Amino acid sequence: MEVIIQSNPEAAADLVARIVARELHANPHLVLGLATGRTMERVYQGLVAKHREQQLDFSLCSTFNLDEYVGLPSSNPNSYRHYMDQHLFRHVNIDPRNTHLPNGVAEDLERECELYERAIQRFGGIDLQLLGIGKAGHIGFNEPLSALRSRTRVKALTPITLAQNAALFGGEEKVPRRAITMGVGTILECRRCVLLATGADKAEILARAVEGPISGMISATALQLHPRCTVVVDEAAASKLTEVEYYRWIFENEPEWREFRTPQQPGQ
Ligand code: F6R
């Protein structure tokens, strides 16, 4: 795992967008794993800007989202399909047939989960998975006590997650109680993952996820097992980490990060 600390939420999201753009340039057939949530909005703004200003090409790329609420059709403004259309898909040249989210209104949810896993396999697995982190330490909707080898399945949301997402639904009681989510095991199979966390309210859980012991109670700790996981944070989210000097040294000195150390110039 490596931790990259940026000065503010904009810079952190911009770095993530640059990582995605670089991977997409290197492999136009990229299979991209996507997350929703407030933190990711800036990343998608960055990718849309790169598409408009630098012709970043999504035409051959495919996407798989982490999760979808059970019971919300794609027409519902709170569905994650709607979120993705709003924030990314309709603004770039991606083929809608190559965009995948679990169907939260499938008649047979168990079958839907199996089919989702199979579809990921059919596309050759996920090359780059974007992740946020919930206040309960979830990645996707892998709530506390998610098995570290879990696969795509229906998961009941914890009170912490219901509270976290209440504002978007106009009250906690309106948040769906269940979601289909890729499992922790599904996520760990991606070739590379990038987790973005910003803001002081993520500092505590982020420190436990990165520097604490691996535990099914905090599914993000499973990322410590991943061979190629980058955690990008702003100063506020980094404020409870203990090894910050070491993390900063790596970003400032390792050749891998050279091109990301200077702000991107227009047209780059
Ligand atoms: C959403 C998802 C969640 C969010 C997490 C952070 O698809 O998978 O794990 O990434 O809840 O959400 P925000 O960014 O709204 O704090």
PDB file of C-alpha atoms and ligand atoms in Angstrom:
ATOM      1  CA  MET A   1       0.000   0.000   0.000  1.00  0.00           C
ATOM      2  CA  GLU A   2       1.188   3.527  -0.592  1.00  0.00           C
ATOM      3  CA  VAL A   3      -0.331   6.700   0.812  1.00  0.00           C
ATOM      4  CA  ILE A   4      -0.205   9.940  -1.161  1.00  0.00           C
ATOM      5  CA  ILE A   5      -1.037  13.100   0.758  1.00  0.00           C
ATOM      6  CA  GLN A   6      -2.216  16.138  -1.178  1.00  0.00           C
ATOM      7  CA  SER A   7      -2.795  19.607   0.202  1.00  0.00           C
ATOM      8  CA  ASN A   8      -6.579  19.794  -0.351  1.00  0.00           C
ATOM      9  CA  PRO A   9      -9.548  17.750  -1.639  1.00  0.00           C
ATOM     10  CA  GLU A  10      -9.277  19.239  -5.142  1.00  0.00           C
ATOM     11  CA  ALA A  11      -5.617  18.246  -5.502  1.00  0.00           C
ATOM     12  CA  ALA A  12      -6.330  14.751  -4.164  1.00  0.00           C
ATOM     13  CA  ALA A  13      -9.200  14.192  -6.618  1.00  0.00           C
ATOM     14  CA  ASP A  14      -7.143  15.662  -9.439  1.00  0.00           C
ATOM     15  CA  LEU A  15      -4.354  13.172  -8.742  1.00  0.00           C
ATOM     16  CA  VAL A  16      -6.817  10.283  -8.902  1.00  0.00           C
ATOM     17  CA  ALA A  17      -8.208  11.578 -12.213  1.00  0.00           C
ATOM     18  CA  ARG A  18      -4.648  11.769 -13.561  1.00  0.00           C
ATOM     19  CA  ILE A  19      -3.963   8.185 -12.506  1.00  0.00           C
ATOM     20  CA  VAL A  20      -7.113   7.028 -14.323  1.00  0.00           C
ATOM     21  CA  ALA A  21      -6.224   9.078 -17.420  1.00  0.00           C
ATOM     22  CA  ARG A  22      -2.731   7.640 -17.498  1.00  0.00           C
ATOM     23  CA  GLU A  23      -4.018   4.064 -17.248  1.00  0.00           C
ATOM     24  CA  LEU A  24      -6.588   4.745 -19.949  1.00  0.00           C
ATOM     25  CA  HIS A  25      -3.926   6.165 -22.273  1.00  0.00           C
ATOM     26  CA  ALA A  26      -1.749   3.121 -21.681  1.00  0.00           C
ATOM     27  CA  ASN A  27      -4.659   0.721 -22.253  1.00  0.00           C
ATOM     28  CA  PRO A  28      -7.668   2.080 -24.163  1.00  0.00           C
ATOM     29  CA  HIS A  29      -9.506  -1.212 -23.419  1.00  0.00           C
ATOM     30  CA  LEU A  30      -9.200  -0.566 -19.698  1.00  0.00           C
ATOM     31  CA  VAL A  31     -11.764  -2.277 -17.452  1.00  0.00           C
ATOM     32  CA  LEU A  32     -12.432   0.396 -14.895  1.00  0.00           C
ATOM     33  CA  GLY A  33     -14.091  -0.246 -11.539  1.00  0.00           C
ATOM     34  CA  LEU A  34     -16.106   2.761 -10.341  1.00  0.00           C
ATOM     35  CA  ALA A  35     -17.398   4.053  -7.035  1.00  0.00           C
ATOM     36  CA  THR A  36     -20.083   6.643  -6.310  1.00  0.00           C
ATOM     37  CA  GLY A  37     -20.440   9.043  -3.374  1.00  0.00           C
ATOM     38  CA  ARG A  38     -19.606  12.665  -2.740  1.00  0.00           C
ATOM     39  CA  THR A  39     -15.836  12.167  -2.696  1.00  0.00           C
ATOM     40  CA  MET A  40     -15.832  10.762  -6.234  1.00  0.00           C
ATOM     41  CA  GLU A  41     -17.741  13.657  -7.765  1.00  0.00           C
ATOM     42  CA  ARG A  42     -14.564  15.718  -8.162  1.00  0.00           C
ATOM     43  CA  VAL A  43     -12.752  12.798  -9.798  1.00  0.00           C
ATOM     44  CA  TYR A  44     -15.503  12.503 -12.400  1.00  0.00           C
ATOM     45  CA  GLN A  45     -15.432  16.271 -12.963  1.00  0.00           C
ATOM     46  CA  GLY A  46     -11.708  15.914 -13.620  1.00  0.00           C
ATOM     47  CA  LEU A  47     -12.222  13.045 -16.062  1.00  0.00           C
ATOM     48  CA  VAL A  48     -14.954  14.921 -17.919  1.00  0.00           C
ATOM     49  CA  ALA A  49     -12.620  17.944 -18.199  1.00  0.00           C
ATOM     50  CA  LYS A  50      -9.846  15.715 -19.554  1.00  0.00           C
ATOM     51  CA  HIS A  51     -12.250  14.261 -22.102  1.00  0.00           C
ATOM     52  CA  ARG A  52     -13.319  17.737 -23.238  1.00  0.00           C
ATOM     53  CA  GLU A  53      -9.973  19.488 -23.159  1.00  0.00           C
ATOM     54  CA  GLN A  54      -7.509  16.691 -23.869  1.00  0.00           C
ATOM     55  CA  GLN A  55      -9.706  14.272 -25.827  1.00  0.00           C
ATOM     56  CA  LEU A  56      -9.361  11.562 -23.208  1.00  0.00           C
ATOM     57  CA  ASP A  57     -10.979   8.656 -25.031  1.00  0.00           C
ATOM     58  CA  PHE A  58     -13.426   6.332 -23.279  1.00  0.00           C
ATOM     59  CA  SER A  59     -14.759   4.685 -26.438  1.00  0.00           C
ATOM     60  CA  LEU A  60     -13.102   1.307 -25.853  1.00  0.00           C
ATOM     61  CA  CYS A  61     -13.206   1.320 -22.083  1.00  0.00           C
ATOM     62  CA  SER A  62     -15.641  -0.745 -19.976  1.00  0.00           C
ATOM     63  CA  THR A  63     -16.810  -0.031 -16.460  1.00  0.00           C
ATOM     64  CA  PHE A  64     -18.139  -1.979 -13.480  1.00  0.00           C
ATOM     65  CA  ASN A  65     -19.552  -0.134 -10.493  1.00  0.00           C
ATOM     66  CA  LEU A  66     -19.080  -1.422  -6.991  1.00  0.00           C
ATOM     67  CA  ASP A  67     -22.674  -1.330  -5.871  1.00  0.00           C
ATOM     68  CA  GLU A  68     -26.327  -0.388  -6.272  1.00  0.00           C
ATOM     69  CA  TYR A  69     -29.213   0.020  -3.829  1.00  0.00           C
ATOM     70  CA  VAL A  70     -31.760  -2.785  -3.717  1.00  0.00           C
ATOM     71  CA  GLY A  71     -35.185  -1.568  -4.834  1.00  0.00           C
ATOM     72  CA  LEU A  72     -34.091   1.531  -6.750  1.00  0.00           C
ATOM     73  CA  PRO A  73     -34.668   1.458 -10.518  1.00  0.00           C
ATOM     74  CA  SER A  74     -32.170   3.308 -12.720  1.00  0.00           C
ATOM     75  CA  SER A  75     -34.743   6.092 -13.190  1.00  0.00           C
ATOM     76  CA  ASN A  76     -34.596   6.916  -9.454  1.00  0.00           C
ATOM     77  CA  PRO A  77     -32.371   9.993  -8.923  1.00  0.00           C
ATOM     78  CA  ASN A  78     -30.769   8.281  -5.913  1.00  0.00           C
ATOM     79  CA  SER A  79     -29.828   5.151  -7.840  1.00  0.00           C
ATOM     80  CA  TYR A  80     -26.142   4.757  -8.556  1.00  0.00           C
ATOM     81  CA  ARG A  81     -26.913   4.247 -12.256  1.00  0.00           C
ATOM     82  CA  HIS A  82     -28.456   7.717 -12.244  1.00  0.00           C
ATOM     83  CA  TYR A  83     -25.432   9.106 -10.350  1.00  0.00           C
ATOM     84  CA  MET A  84     -23.040   7.646 -12.912  1.00  0.00           C
ATOM     85  CA  ASP A  85     -25.037   8.983 -15.847  1.00  0.00           C
ATOM     86  CA  GLN A  86     -25.134  12.416 -14.230  1.00  0.00           C
ATOM     87  CA  HIS A  87     -21.504  12.641 -13.203  1.00  0.00           C
ATOM     88  CA  LEU A  88     -19.666  10.745 -15.924  1.00  0.00           C
ATOM     89  CA  PHE A  89     -21.298   8.574 -18.554  1.00  0.00           C
ATOM     90  CA  ARG A  90     -23.376  11.175 -20.363  1.00  0.00           C
ATOM     91  CA  HIS A  91     -20.448  13.608 -20.552  1.00  0.00           C
ATOM     92  CA  VAL A  92     -17.859  11.305 -22.140  1.00  0.00           C
ATOM     93  CA  ASN A  93     -17.725   9.060 -25.207  1.00  0.00           C
ATOM     94  CA  ILE A  94     -18.233   5.791 -23.360  1.00  0.00           C
ATOM     95  CA  ASP A  95     -20.453   3.167 -25.007  1.00  0.00           C
ATOM     96  CA  PRO A  96     -23.394   2.749 -22.592  1.00  0.00           C
ATOM     97  CA  ARG A  97     -23.392  -0.982 -23.386  1.00  0.00           C
ATOM     98  CA  ASN A  98     -19.965  -1.173 -21.773  1.00  0.00           C
ATOM     99  CA  THR A  99     -21.130   0.354 -18.483  1.00  0.00           C
ATOM    100  CA  HIS A 100     -22.221  -2.084 -15.792  1.00  0.00           C
ATOM    101  CA  LEU A 101     -23.942  -1.702 -12.447  1.00  0.00           C
ATOM    102  CA  PRO A 102     -25.778  -4.377 -10.493  1.00  0.00           C
ATOM    103  CA  ASN A 103     -29.512  -4.289 -11.142  1.00  0.00           C
ATOM    104  CA  GLY A 104     -31.073  -3.364  -7.803  1.00  0.00           C
ATOM    105  CA  VAL A 105     -34.563  -4.286  -8.992  1.00  0.00           C
ATOM    106  CA  ALA A 106     -33.710  -7.722 -10.403  1.00  0.00           C
ATOM    107  CA  GLU A 107     -36.369 -10.295  -9.562  1.00  0.00           C
ATOM    108  CA  ASP A 108     -33.789 -12.803  -8.406  1.00  0.00           C
ATOM    109  CA  LEU A 109     -31.122 -10.831  -6.548  1.00  0.00           C
ATOM    110  CA  GLU A 110     -28.923 -13.825  -5.844  1.00  0.00           C
ATOM    111  CA  ARG A 111     -28.802 -14.669  -9.525  1.00  0.00           C
ATOM    112  CA  GLU A 112     -28.101 -11.019 -10.347  1.00  0.00           C
ATOM    113  CA  CYS A 113     -25.047 -11.148  -8.062  1.00  0.00           C
ATOM    114  CA  GLU A 114     -23.789 -14.331  -9.727  1.00  0.00           C
ATOM    115  CA  LEU A 115     -24.260 -12.818 -13.175  1.00  0.00           C
ATOM    116  CA  TYR A 116     -22.374  -9.679 -12.119  1.00  0.00           C
ATOM    117  CA  GLU A 117     -19.399 -11.734 -10.986  1.00  0.00           C
ATOM    118  CA  ARG A 118     -19.488 -13.648 -14.264  1.00  0.00           C
ATOM    119  CA  ALA A 119     -19.652 -10.463 -16.315  1.00  0.00           C
ATOM    120  CA  ILE A 120     -16.522  -9.140 -14.562  1.00  0.00           C
ATOM    121  CA  GLN A 121     -14.759 -12.397 -15.400  1.00  0.00           C
ATOM    122  CA  ARG A 122     -15.946 -12.265 -19.004  1.00  0.00           C
ATOM    123  CA  PHE A 123     -14.365  -8.831 -19.404  1.00  0.00           C
ATOM    124  CA  GLY A 124     -11.076 -10.247 -18.101  1.00  0.00           C
ATOM    125  CA  GLY A 125     -11.294  -8.798 -14.573  1.00  0.00           C
ATOM    126  CA  ILE A 126     -10.993  -5.214 -13.379  1.00  0.00           C
ATOM    127  CA  ASP A 127      -7.776  -3.376 -14.239  1.00  0.00           C
ATOM    128  CA  LEU A 128      -8.228  -0.350 -12.016  1.00  0.00           C
ATOM    129  CA  GLN A 129     -10.764  -0.071  -9.205  1.00  0.00           C
ATOM    130  CA  LEU A 130     -11.680   3.302  -7.689  1.00  0.00           C
ATOM    131  CA  LEU A 131     -12.766   3.221  -4.060  1.00  0.00           C
ATOM    132  CA  GLY A 132     -14.087   5.578  -1.431  1.00  0.00           C
ATOM    133  CA  ILE A 133     -14.328   4.744   2.250  1.00  0.00           C
ATOM    134  CA  GLY A 134     -17.438   5.002   4.392  1.00  0.00           C
ATOM    135  CA  LYS A 135     -17.474   6.150   7.982  1.00  0.00           C
ATOM    136  CA  ALA A 136     -18.059   2.506   8.973  1.00  0.00           C
ATOM    137  CA  GLY A 137     -14.869   1.595   7.104  1.00  0.00           C
ATOM    138  CA  HIS A 138     -16.661   0.003   4.192  1.00  0.00           C
ATOM    139  CA  ILE A 139     -15.391  -0.250   0.634  1.00  0.00           C
ATOM    140  CA  GLY A 140     -18.313  -0.720  -1.712  1.00  0.00           C
ATOM    141  CA  PHE A 141     -21.082  -1.593   0.728  1.00  0.00           C
ATOM    142  CA  ASN A 142     -18.994  -4.158   2.558  1.00  0.00           C
ATOM    143  CA  GLU A 143     -20.222  -3.304   5.998  1.00  0.00           C
ATOM    144  CA  PRO A 144     -18.591  -4.464   9.258  1.00  0.00           C
ATOM    145  CA  LEU A 145     -18.197  -8.245   9.468  1.00  0.00           C
ATOM    146  CA  SER A 146     -18.040  -8.652   5.704  1.00  0.00           C
ATOM    147  CA  ALA A 147     -15.999 -11.746   4.954  1.00  0.00           C
ATOM    148  CA  LEU A 148     -12.636 -10.794   3.526  1.00  0.00           C
ATOM    149  CA  ARG A 149     -13.250 -13.359   0.760  1.00  0.00           C
ATOM    150  CA  SER A 150     -16.847 -12.302   0.075  1.00  0.00           C
ATOM    151  CA  ARG A 151     -18.173 -12.046  -3.476  1.00  0.00           C
ATOM    152  CA  THR A 152     -20.918  -9.874  -4.982  1.00  0.00           C
ATOM    153  CA  ARG A 153     -23.986 -10.243  -2.800  1.00  0.00           C
ATOM    154  CA  VAL A 154     -26.797  -8.390  -1.048  1.00  0.00           C
ATOM    155  CA  LYS A 155     -25.691  -6.656   2.116  1.00  0.00           C
ATOM    156  CA  ALA A 156     -27.764  -4.904   4.803  1.00  0.00           C
ATOM    157  CA  LEU A 157     -26.520  -1.391   5.514  1.00  0.00           C
ATOM    158  CA  THR A 158     -25.353  -0.393   8.992  1.00  0.00           C
ATOM    159  CA  PRO A 159     -26.891   2.503  10.925  1.00  0.00           C
ATOM    160  CA  ILE A 160     -23.646   4.461  10.350  1.00  0.00           C
ATOM    161  CA  THR A 161     -24.026   4.103   6.578  1.00  0.00           C
ATOM    162  CA  LEU A 162     -27.735   4.928   6.694  1.00  0.00           C
ATOM    163  CA  ALA A 163     -26.882   8.108   8.610  1.00  0.00           C
ATOM    164  CA  GLN A 164     -24.010   8.934   6.216  1.00  0.00           C
ATOM    165  CA  ASN A 165     -26.337   8.810   3.207  1.00  0.00           C
ATOM    166  CA  ALA A 166     -29.498  10.190   4.862  1.00  0.00           C
ATOM    167  CA  ALA A 167     -29.142  13.736   3.537  1.00  0.00           C
ATOM    168  CA  LEU A 168     -29.255  12.537  -0.080  1.00  0.00           C
ATOM    169  CA  PHE A 169     -32.578  10.800   0.532  1.00  0.00           C
ATOM    170  CA  GLY A 170     -34.139  13.490   2.699  1.00  0.00           C
ATOM    171  CA  GLY A 171     -34.057  11.415   5.886  1.00  0.00           C
ATOM    172  CA  GLU A 172     -32.531   8.224   7.232  1.00  0.00           C
ATOM    173  CA  GLU A 173     -35.813   6.325   7.079  1.00  0.00           C
ATOM    174  CA  LYS A 174     -35.896   6.810   3.299  1.00  0.00           C
ATOM    175  CA  VAL A 175     -32.475   5.229   2.645  1.00  0.00           C
ATOM    176  CA  PRO A 176     -32.835   1.689   1.235  1.00  0.00           C
ATOM    177  CA  ARG A 177     -31.826  -0.887   3.841  1.00  0.00           C
ATOM    178  CA  ARG A 178     -29.966  -3.181   1.477  1.00  0.00           C
ATOM    179  CA  ALA A 179     -27.605  -2.968  -1.466  1.00  0.00           C
ATOM    180  CA  ILE A 180     -25.904  -5.263  -3.946  1.00  0.00           C
ATOM    181  CA  THR A 181     -22.170  -4.866  -3.568  1.00  0.00           C
ATOM    182  CA  MET A 182     -19.044  -6.421  -4.985  1.00  0.00           C
ATOM    183  CA  GLY A 183     -17.475  -8.457  -2.204  1.00  0.00           C
ATOM    184  CA  VAL A 184     -14.169  -7.739  -0.530  1.00  0.00           C
ATOM    185  CA  GLY A 185     -12.777 -10.785  -2.356  1.00  0.00           C
ATOM    186  CA  THR A 186     -14.075  -9.430  -5.676  1.00  0.00           C
ATOM    187  CA  ILE A 187     -12.387  -6.080  -5.030  1.00  0.00           C
ATOM    188  CA  LEU A 188      -9.090  -7.673  -4.000  1.00  0.00           C
ATOM    189  CA  GLU A 189      -8.894  -9.395  -7.400  1.00  0.00           C
ATOM    190  CA  CYS A 190      -8.589  -6.128  -9.322  1.00  0.00           C
ATOM    191  CA  ARG A 191      -5.132  -5.474 -10.745  1.00  0.00           C
ATOM    192  CA  ARG A 192      -4.778  -2.053  -9.162  1.00  0.00           C
ATOM    193  CA  CYS A 193      -6.908  -0.095  -6.748  1.00  0.00           C
ATOM    194  CA  VAL A 194      -6.977   3.558  -5.781  1.00  0.00           C
ATOM    195  CA  LEU A 195      -8.832   4.691  -2.678  1.00  0.00           C
ATOM    196  CA  LEU A 196      -9.656   8.373  -2.293  1.00  0.00           C
ATOM    197  CA  ALA A 197     -10.574   9.876   1.090  1.00  0.00           C
ATOM    198  CA  THR A 198     -10.924  13.556   1.903  1.00  0.00           C
ATOM    199  CA  GLY A 199     -12.047  15.607   4.880  1.00  0.00           C
ATOM    200  CA  ALA A 200     -11.509  15.473   8.620  1.00  0.00           C
ATOM    201  CA  ASP A 201     -14.533  13.225   9.152  1.00  0.00           C
ATOM    202  CA  LYS A 202     -12.674  10.412   7.377  1.00  0.00           C
ATOM    203  CA  ALA A 203      -9.397  10.836   9.317  1.00  0.00           C
ATOM    204  CA  GLU A 204     -10.134   8.374  12.115  1.00  0.00           C
ATOM    205  CA  ILE A 205     -11.438   5.523   9.959  1.00  0.00           C
ATOM    206  CA  LEU A 206      -8.752   6.115   7.330  1.00  0.00           C
ATOM    207  CA  ALA A 207      -5.992   5.740   9.927  1.00  0.00           C
ATOM    208  CA  ARG A 208      -7.560   2.517  11.193  1.00  0.00           C
ATOM    209  CA  ALA A 209      -7.916   1.217   7.618  1.00  0.00           C
ATOM    210  CA  VAL A 210      -4.324   1.969   6.628  1.00  0.00           C
ATOM    211  CA  GLU A 211      -2.340   1.525   9.825  1.00  0.00           C
ATOM    212  CA  GLY A 212      -4.595  -0.682  11.959  1.00  0.00           C
ATOM    213  CA  PRO A 213      -4.844  -4.455  12.053  1.00  0.00           C
ATOM    214  CA  ILE A 214      -6.691  -6.285   9.268  1.00  0.00           C
ATOM    215  CA  SER A 215     -10.215  -6.987  10.412  1.00  0.00           C
ATOM    216  CA  GLY A 216     -13.580  -7.983   8.978  1.00  0.00           C
ATOM    217  CA  MET A 217     -14.993  -5.158  11.110  1.00  0.00           C
ATOM    218  CA  ILE A 218     -13.336  -2.613   8.790  1.00  0.00           C
ATOM    219  CA  SER A 219     -13.431  -3.995   5.269  1.00  0.00           C
ATOM    220  CA  ALA A 220     -11.029  -1.325   3.958  1.00  0.00           C
ATOM    221  CA  THR A 221      -8.246  -2.922   6.047  1.00  0.00           C
ATOM    222  CA  ALA A 222      -8.349  -5.828   3.543  1.00  0.00           C
ATOM    223  CA  LEU A 223      -6.648  -3.487   1.054  1.00  0.00           C
ATOM    224  CA  GLN A 224      -3.451  -4.046   3.044  1.00  0.00           C
ATOM    225  CA  LEU A 225      -3.458  -7.486   1.372  1.00  0.00           C
ATOM    226  CA  HIS A 226      -3.604  -6.004  -2.119  1.00  0.00           C
ATOM    227  CA  PRO A 227      -0.304  -5.968  -4.031  1.00  0.00           C
ATOM    228  CA  ARG A 228      -1.009  -2.627  -5.709  1.00  0.00           C
ATOM    229  CA  CYS A 229      -3.150  -0.270  -3.715  1.00  0.00           C
ATOM    230  CA  THR A 230      -2.720   3.506  -3.670  1.00  0.00           C
ATOM    231  CA  VAL A 231      -4.499   5.568  -1.029  1.00  0.00           C
ATOM    232  CA  VAL A 232      -4.863   9.240  -1.967  1.00  0.00           C
ATOM    233  CA  VAL A 233      -5.870  11.653   0.797  1.00  0.00           C
ATOM    234  CA  ASP A 234      -5.960  15.342   1.557  1.00  0.00           C
ATOM    235  CA  GLU A 235      -4.255  16.807   4.638  1.00  0.00           C
ATOM    236  CA  ALA A 236      -7.468  16.683   6.665  1.00  0.00           C
ATOM    237  CA  ALA A 237      -8.075  12.973   6.035  1.00  0.00           C
ATOM    238  CA  ALA A 238      -4.371  12.280   6.705  1.00  0.00           C
ATOM    239  CA  SER A 239      -4.407  14.054  10.066  1.00  0.00           C
ATOM    240  CA  LYS A 240      -4.623  10.884  12.179  1.00  0.00           C
ATOM    241  CA  LEU A 241      -1.979   8.855  10.320  1.00  0.00           C
ATOM    242  CA  THR A 242       1.255   8.271  12.240  1.00  0.00           C
ATOM    243  CA  GLU A 243       3.780   7.633   9.421  1.00  0.00           C
ATOM    244  CA  VAL A 244       3.097  10.748   7.356  1.00  0.00           C
ATOM    245  CA  GLU A 245       6.749  11.727   6.970  1.00  0.00           C
ATOM    246  CA  TYR A 246       7.514   8.364   5.403  1.00  0.00           C
ATOM    247  CA  TYR A 247       4.516   8.618   3.050  1.00  0.00           C
ATOM    248  CA  ARG A 248       5.558  12.113   1.987  1.00  0.00           C
ATOM    249  CA  TRP A 249       9.122  10.961   1.326  1.00  0.00           C
ATOM    250  CA  ILE A 250       7.885   8.232  -0.999  1.00  0.00           C
ATOM    251  CA  PHE A 251       5.764  10.623  -3.036  1.00  0.00           C
ATOM    252  CA  GLU A 252       8.572  13.191  -3.228  1.00  0.00           C
ATOM    253  CA  ASN A 253      11.301  10.741  -4.169  1.00  0.00           C
ATOM    254  CA  GLU A 254      10.068   7.578  -5.852  1.00  0.00           C
ATOM    255  CA  PRO A 255      10.385   7.724  -9.671  1.00  0.00           C
ATOM    256  CA  GLU A 256       6.886   6.278 -10.128  1.00  0.00           C
ATOM    257  CA  TRP A 257       5.423   9.517  -8.812  1.00  0.00           C
ATOM    258  CA  ARG A 258       7.685  11.949 -10.702  1.00  0.00           C
ATOM    259  CA  GLU A 259       5.105  12.997 -13.296  1.00  0.00           C
ATOM    260  CA  PHE A 260       2.470  13.497 -10.582  1.00  0.00           C
ATOM    261  CA  ARG A 261       4.575  15.790  -8.380  1.00  0.00           C
ATOM    262  CA  THR A 262       4.025  18.887 -10.479  1.00  0.00           C
ATOM    263  CA  PRO A 263       0.565  20.246 -11.180  1.00  0.00           C
ATOM    264  CA  GLN A 264      -0.617  19.283 -14.622  1.00  0.00           C
ATOM    265  CA  GLN A 265      -0.325  21.952 -17.303  1.00  0.00           C
ATOM    266  CA  PRO A 266      -3.267  22.539 -19.652  1.00  0.00           C
ATOM    267  CA  GLY A 267      -3.066  20.143 -22.602  1.00  0.00           C
ATOM    268  CA  GLN A 268      -0.931  17.581 -20.733  1.00  0.00           C
TER     269      GLN A 268
HETATM  270  C1  F6R B   1     -20.222   4.014  -3.267  1.00  0.00           C
HETATM  271  C2  F6R B   1     -19.388   3.248  -2.378  1.00  0.00           C
HETATM  272  C3  F6R B   1     -19.096   3.707  -0.988  1.00  0.00           C
HETATM  273  C4  F6R B   1     -18.568   5.142  -0.918  1.00  0.00           C
HETATM  274  C5  F6R B   1     -18.301   5.554   0.532  1.00  0.00           C
HETATM  275  C6  F6R B   1     -17.849   6.997   0.650  1.00  0.00           C
HETATM  276  O1  F6R B   1     -20.310   3.395  -4.534  1.00  0.00           O
HETATM  277  O2  F6R B   1     -18.943   2.234  -2.780  1.00  0.00           O
HETATM  278  O3  F6R B   1     -18.171   2.825  -0.408  1.00  0.00           O
HETATM  279  O4  F6R B   1     -17.402   5.246  -1.664  1.00  0.00           O
HETATM  280  O5  F6R B   1     -19.457   5.379   1.303  1.00  0.00           O
HETATM  281  O6  F6R B   1     -18.894   7.848   0.302  1.00  0.00           O
HETATM  282  P1  F6R B   1     -18.710   9.441   0.305  1.00  0.00           P
HETATM  283  O7  F6R B   1     -17.705   9.745  -0.739  1.00  0.00           O
HETATM  284  O8  F6R B   1     -20.067   9.967  -0.042  1.00  0.00           O
HETATM  285  O9  F6R B   1     -18.257   9.803   1.666  1.00  0.00           O
END
